[in-house]
């Protein structure tokens, strides 16, 4: 399906760039989406929607082998997967009656769902430079050195952003909990 989407790209040079990105990063994109969604079909959907976004912004990528291209692809995939997770979670909350869920060992109370939504909302409110590094570190399990290479930063800068991001997230969670 993604290849059909790539075939629709008008310019031959852009199509070649899209095909190169597909060959190089499609598996990584699927893995990234699966870590967030924990479901094969949802991960495939997220990757497809991420490809739609990437193809619309192909002009922002100069070289498919540069660390910025990999970072761009990962971040677009992560954000698309998170958006899909939120959308599908809301739909499931409406469709599944509570009585059916309570017998399940995986039953999550309304308060627990609210805490999760609140956490994601607070996390998304963090500055982009902190959230990107935290996603790459905690969700994708990149090392600080790999993130530094990917984003063109020093390893010390990555560690500092992780520290500041955690501190801001903790502060926001505490502030949110007091309200």
PDB file of N, CA and C in Angstrom, residues 115-150:
ATOM      1  N   UNK A 115      -5.463   9.438  34.120  1.00  0.00           N
ATOM      2  CA  UNK A 115      -4.060   9.690  34.446  1.00  0.00           C
ATOM      3  C   UNK A 115      -3.190   9.529  33.204  1.00  0.00           C
ATOM      4  N   UNK A 116      -3.468   8.518  32.403  1.00  0.00           N
ATOM      5  CA  UNK A 116      -2.700   8.283  31.187  1.00  0.00           C
ATOM      6  C   UNK A 116      -2.884   9.434  30.198  1.00  0.00           C
ATOM      7  N   UNK A 117      -4.120   9.867  30.019  1.00  0.00           N
ATOM      8  CA  UNK A 117      -4.403  10.981  29.121  1.00  0.00           C
ATOM      9  C   UNK A 117      -3.728  12.239  29.630  1.00  0.00           C
ATOM     10  N   UNK A 118      -3.808  12.481  30.923  1.00  0.00           N
ATOM     11  CA  UNK A 118      -3.177  13.658  31.518  1.00  0.00           C
ATOM     12  C   UNK A 118      -1.670  13.623  31.298  1.00  0.00           C
ATOM     13  N   UNK A 119      -1.065  12.434  31.489  1.00  0.00           N
ATOM     14  CA  UNK A 119       0.371  12.316  31.293  1.00  0.00           C
ATOM     15  C   UNK A 119       0.748  12.669  29.854  1.00  0.00           C
ATOM     16  N   UNK A 120       0.030  12.097  28.868  1.00  0.00           N
ATOM     17  CA  UNK A 120       0.353  12.389  27.474  1.00  0.00           C
ATOM     18  C   UNK A 120       0.144  13.868  27.144  1.00  0.00           C
ATOM     19  N   UNK A 121      -0.897  14.465  27.710  1.00  0.00           N
ATOM     20  CA  UNK A 121      -1.127  15.891  27.480  1.00  0.00           C
ATOM     21  C   UNK A 121       0.002  16.732  28.056  1.00  0.00           C
ATOM     22  N   UNK A 122       0.425  16.393  29.251  1.00  0.00           N
ATOM     23  CA  UNK A 122       1.530  17.127  29.881  1.00  0.00           C
ATOM     24  C   UNK A 122       2.812  16.890  29.099  1.00  0.00           C
ATOM     25  N   UNK A 123       3.042  15.642  28.685  1.00  0.00           N
ATOM     26  CA  UNK A 123       4.248  15.334  27.922  1.00  0.00           C
ATOM     27  C   UNK A 123       4.289  16.115  26.617  1.00  0.00           C
ATOM     28  N   UNK A 124       3.158  16.199  25.934  1.00  0.00           N
ATOM     29  CA  UNK A 124       3.103  16.943  24.667  1.00  0.00           C
ATOM     30  C   UNK A 124       3.295  18.436  24.870  1.00  0.00           C
ATOM     31  N   UNK A 125       3.037  18.920  26.096  1.00  0.00           N
ATOM     32  CA  UNK A 125       3.219  20.346  26.360  1.00  0.00           C
ATOM     33  C   UNK A 125       4.683  20.698  26.595  1.00  0.00           C
ATOM     34  N   UNK A 126       5.530  19.695  26.789  1.00  0.00           N
ATOM     35  CA  UNK A 126       6.958  19.970  26.960  1.00  0.00           C
ATOM     36  C   UNK A 126       7.525  20.565  25.674  1.00  0.00           C
ATOM     37  N   UNK A 127       8.588  21.313  25.824  1.00  0.00           N
ATOM     38  CA  UNK A 127       9.269  21.859  24.653  1.00  0.00           C
ATOM     39  C   UNK A 127       9.715  20.705  23.754  1.00  0.00           C
ATOM     40  N   UNK A 128       9.671  20.927  22.457  1.00  0.00           N
ATOM     41  CA  UNK A 128       9.994  19.900  21.473  1.00  0.00           C
ATOM     42  C   UNK A 128      11.393  19.316  21.692  1.00  0.00           C
ATOM     43  N   UNK A 129      12.345  20.173  22.069  1.00  0.00           N
ATOM     44  CA  UNK A 129      13.715  19.682  22.223  1.00  0.00           C
ATOM     45  C   UNK A 129      13.832  18.667  23.359  1.00  0.00           C
ATOM     46  N   UNK A 130      12.958  18.763  24.356  1.00  0.00           N
ATOM     47  CA  UNK A 130      12.986  17.799  25.456  1.00  0.00           C
ATOM     48  C   UNK A 130      12.199  16.547  25.092  1.00  0.00           C
ATOM     49  N   UNK A 131      11.031  16.725  24.519  1.00  0.00           N
ATOM     50  CA  UNK A 131      10.184  15.564  24.222  1.00  0.00           C
ATOM     51  C   UNK A 131      10.823  14.660  23.167  1.00  0.00           C
ATOM     52  N   UNK A 132      11.470  15.233  22.166  1.00  0.00           N
ATOM     53  CA  UNK A 132      12.110  14.413  21.140  1.00  0.00           C
ATOM     54  C   UNK A 132      13.192  13.537  21.740  1.00  0.00           C
ATOM     55  N   UNK A 133      14.035  14.131  22.572  1.00  0.00           N
ATOM     56  CA  UNK A 133      15.132  13.378  23.179  1.00  0.00           C
ATOM     57  C   UNK A 133      14.577  12.297  24.105  1.00  0.00           C
ATOM     58  N   UNK A 134      13.529  12.623  24.861  1.00  0.00           N
ATOM     59  CA  UNK A 134      12.954  11.645  25.784  1.00  0.00           C
ATOM     60  C   UNK A 134      12.293  10.491  25.029  1.00  0.00           C
ATOM     61  N   UNK A 135      11.633  10.782  23.918  1.00  0.00           N
ATOM     62  CA  UNK A 135      11.020   9.721  23.116  1.00  0.00           C
ATOM     63  C   UNK A 135      12.099   8.804  22.540  1.00  0.00           C
ATOM     64  N   UNK A 136      13.140   9.412  21.986  1.00  0.00           N
ATOM     65  CA  UNK A 136      14.216   8.599  21.420  1.00  0.00           C
ATOM     66  C   UNK A 136      14.894   7.745  22.491  1.00  0.00           C
ATOM     67  N   UNK A 137      15.047   8.273  23.683  1.00  0.00           N
ATOM     68  CA  UNK A 137      15.743   7.572  24.758  1.00  0.00           C
ATOM     69  C   UNK A 137      14.860   6.509  25.409  1.00  0.00           C
ATOM     70  N   UNK A 138      13.652   6.879  25.827  1.00  0.00           N
ATOM     71  CA  UNK A 138      12.821   5.961  26.597  1.00  0.00           C
ATOM     72  C   UNK A 138      11.979   5.020  25.747  1.00  0.00           C
ATOM     73  N   UNK A 139      11.457   5.487  24.646  1.00  0.00           N
ATOM     74  CA  UNK A 139      10.596   4.624  23.834  1.00  0.00           C
ATOM     75  C   UNK A 139      11.406   3.838  22.811  1.00  0.00           C
ATOM     76  N   UNK A 140      12.294   4.525  22.094  1.00  0.00           N
ATOM     77  CA  UNK A 140      13.090   3.845  21.066  1.00  0.00           C
ATOM     78  C   UNK A 140      14.350   3.207  21.620  1.00  0.00           C
ATOM     79  N   UNK A 141      14.672   3.511  22.862  1.00  0.00           N
ATOM     80  CA  UNK A 141      15.812   2.933  23.571  1.00  0.00           C
ATOM     81  C   UNK A 141      17.148   3.186  22.871  1.00  0.00           C
ATOM     82  N   UNK A 142      17.291   4.396  22.318  1.00  0.00           N
ATOM     83  CA  UNK A 142      18.581   4.811  21.784  1.00  0.00           C
ATOM     84  C   UNK A 142      19.466   5.225  22.957  1.00  0.00           C
ATOM     85  N   UNK A 143      20.761   5.080  22.807  1.00  0.00           N
ATOM     86  CA  UNK A 143      21.678   5.571  23.825  1.00  0.00           C
ATOM     87  C   UNK A 143      21.849   7.074  23.639  1.00  0.00           C
ATOM     88  N   UNK A 144      22.408   7.718  24.649  1.00  0.00           N
ATOM     89  CA  UNK A 144      22.639   9.160  24.557  1.00  0.00           C
ATOM     90  C   UNK A 144      23.585   9.459  23.396  1.00  0.00           C
ATOM     91  N   UNK A 145      24.565   8.615  23.193  1.00  0.00           N
ATOM     92  CA  UNK A 145      25.514   8.812  22.092  1.00  0.00           C
ATOM     93  C   UNK A 145      24.807   8.714  20.733  1.00  0.00           C
ATOM     94  N   UNK A 146      23.910   7.728  20.575  1.00  0.00           N
ATOM     95  CA  UNK A 146      23.183   7.568  19.316  1.00  0.00           C
ATOM     96  C   UNK A 146      22.265   8.762  19.061  1.00  0.00           C
ATOM     97  N   UNK A 147      21.632   9.240  20.110  1.00  0.00           N
ATOM     98  CA  UNK A 147      20.754  10.411  19.960  1.00  0.00           C
ATOM     99  C   UNK A 147      21.574  11.622  19.566  1.00  0.00           C
ATOM    100  N   UNK A 148      22.749  11.767  20.174  1.00  0.00           N
ATOM    101  CA  UNK A 148      23.620  12.897  19.845  1.00  0.00           C
ATOM    102  C   UNK A 148      24.001  12.869  18.370  1.00  0.00           C
ATOM    103  N   UNK A 149      24.344  11.707  17.868  1.00  0.00           N
ATOM    104  CA  UNK A 149      24.699  11.578  16.450  1.00  0.00           C
ATOM    105  C   UNK A 149      23.496  11.857  15.561  1.00  0.00           C
ATOM    106  N   UNK A 150      22.344  11.350  15.970  1.00  0.00           N
ATOM    107  CA  UNK A 150      21.117  11.501  15.196  1.00  0.00           C
ATOM    108  C   UNK A 150      20.692  12.959  15.078  1.00  0.00           C
TER     109      UNK A 150
END
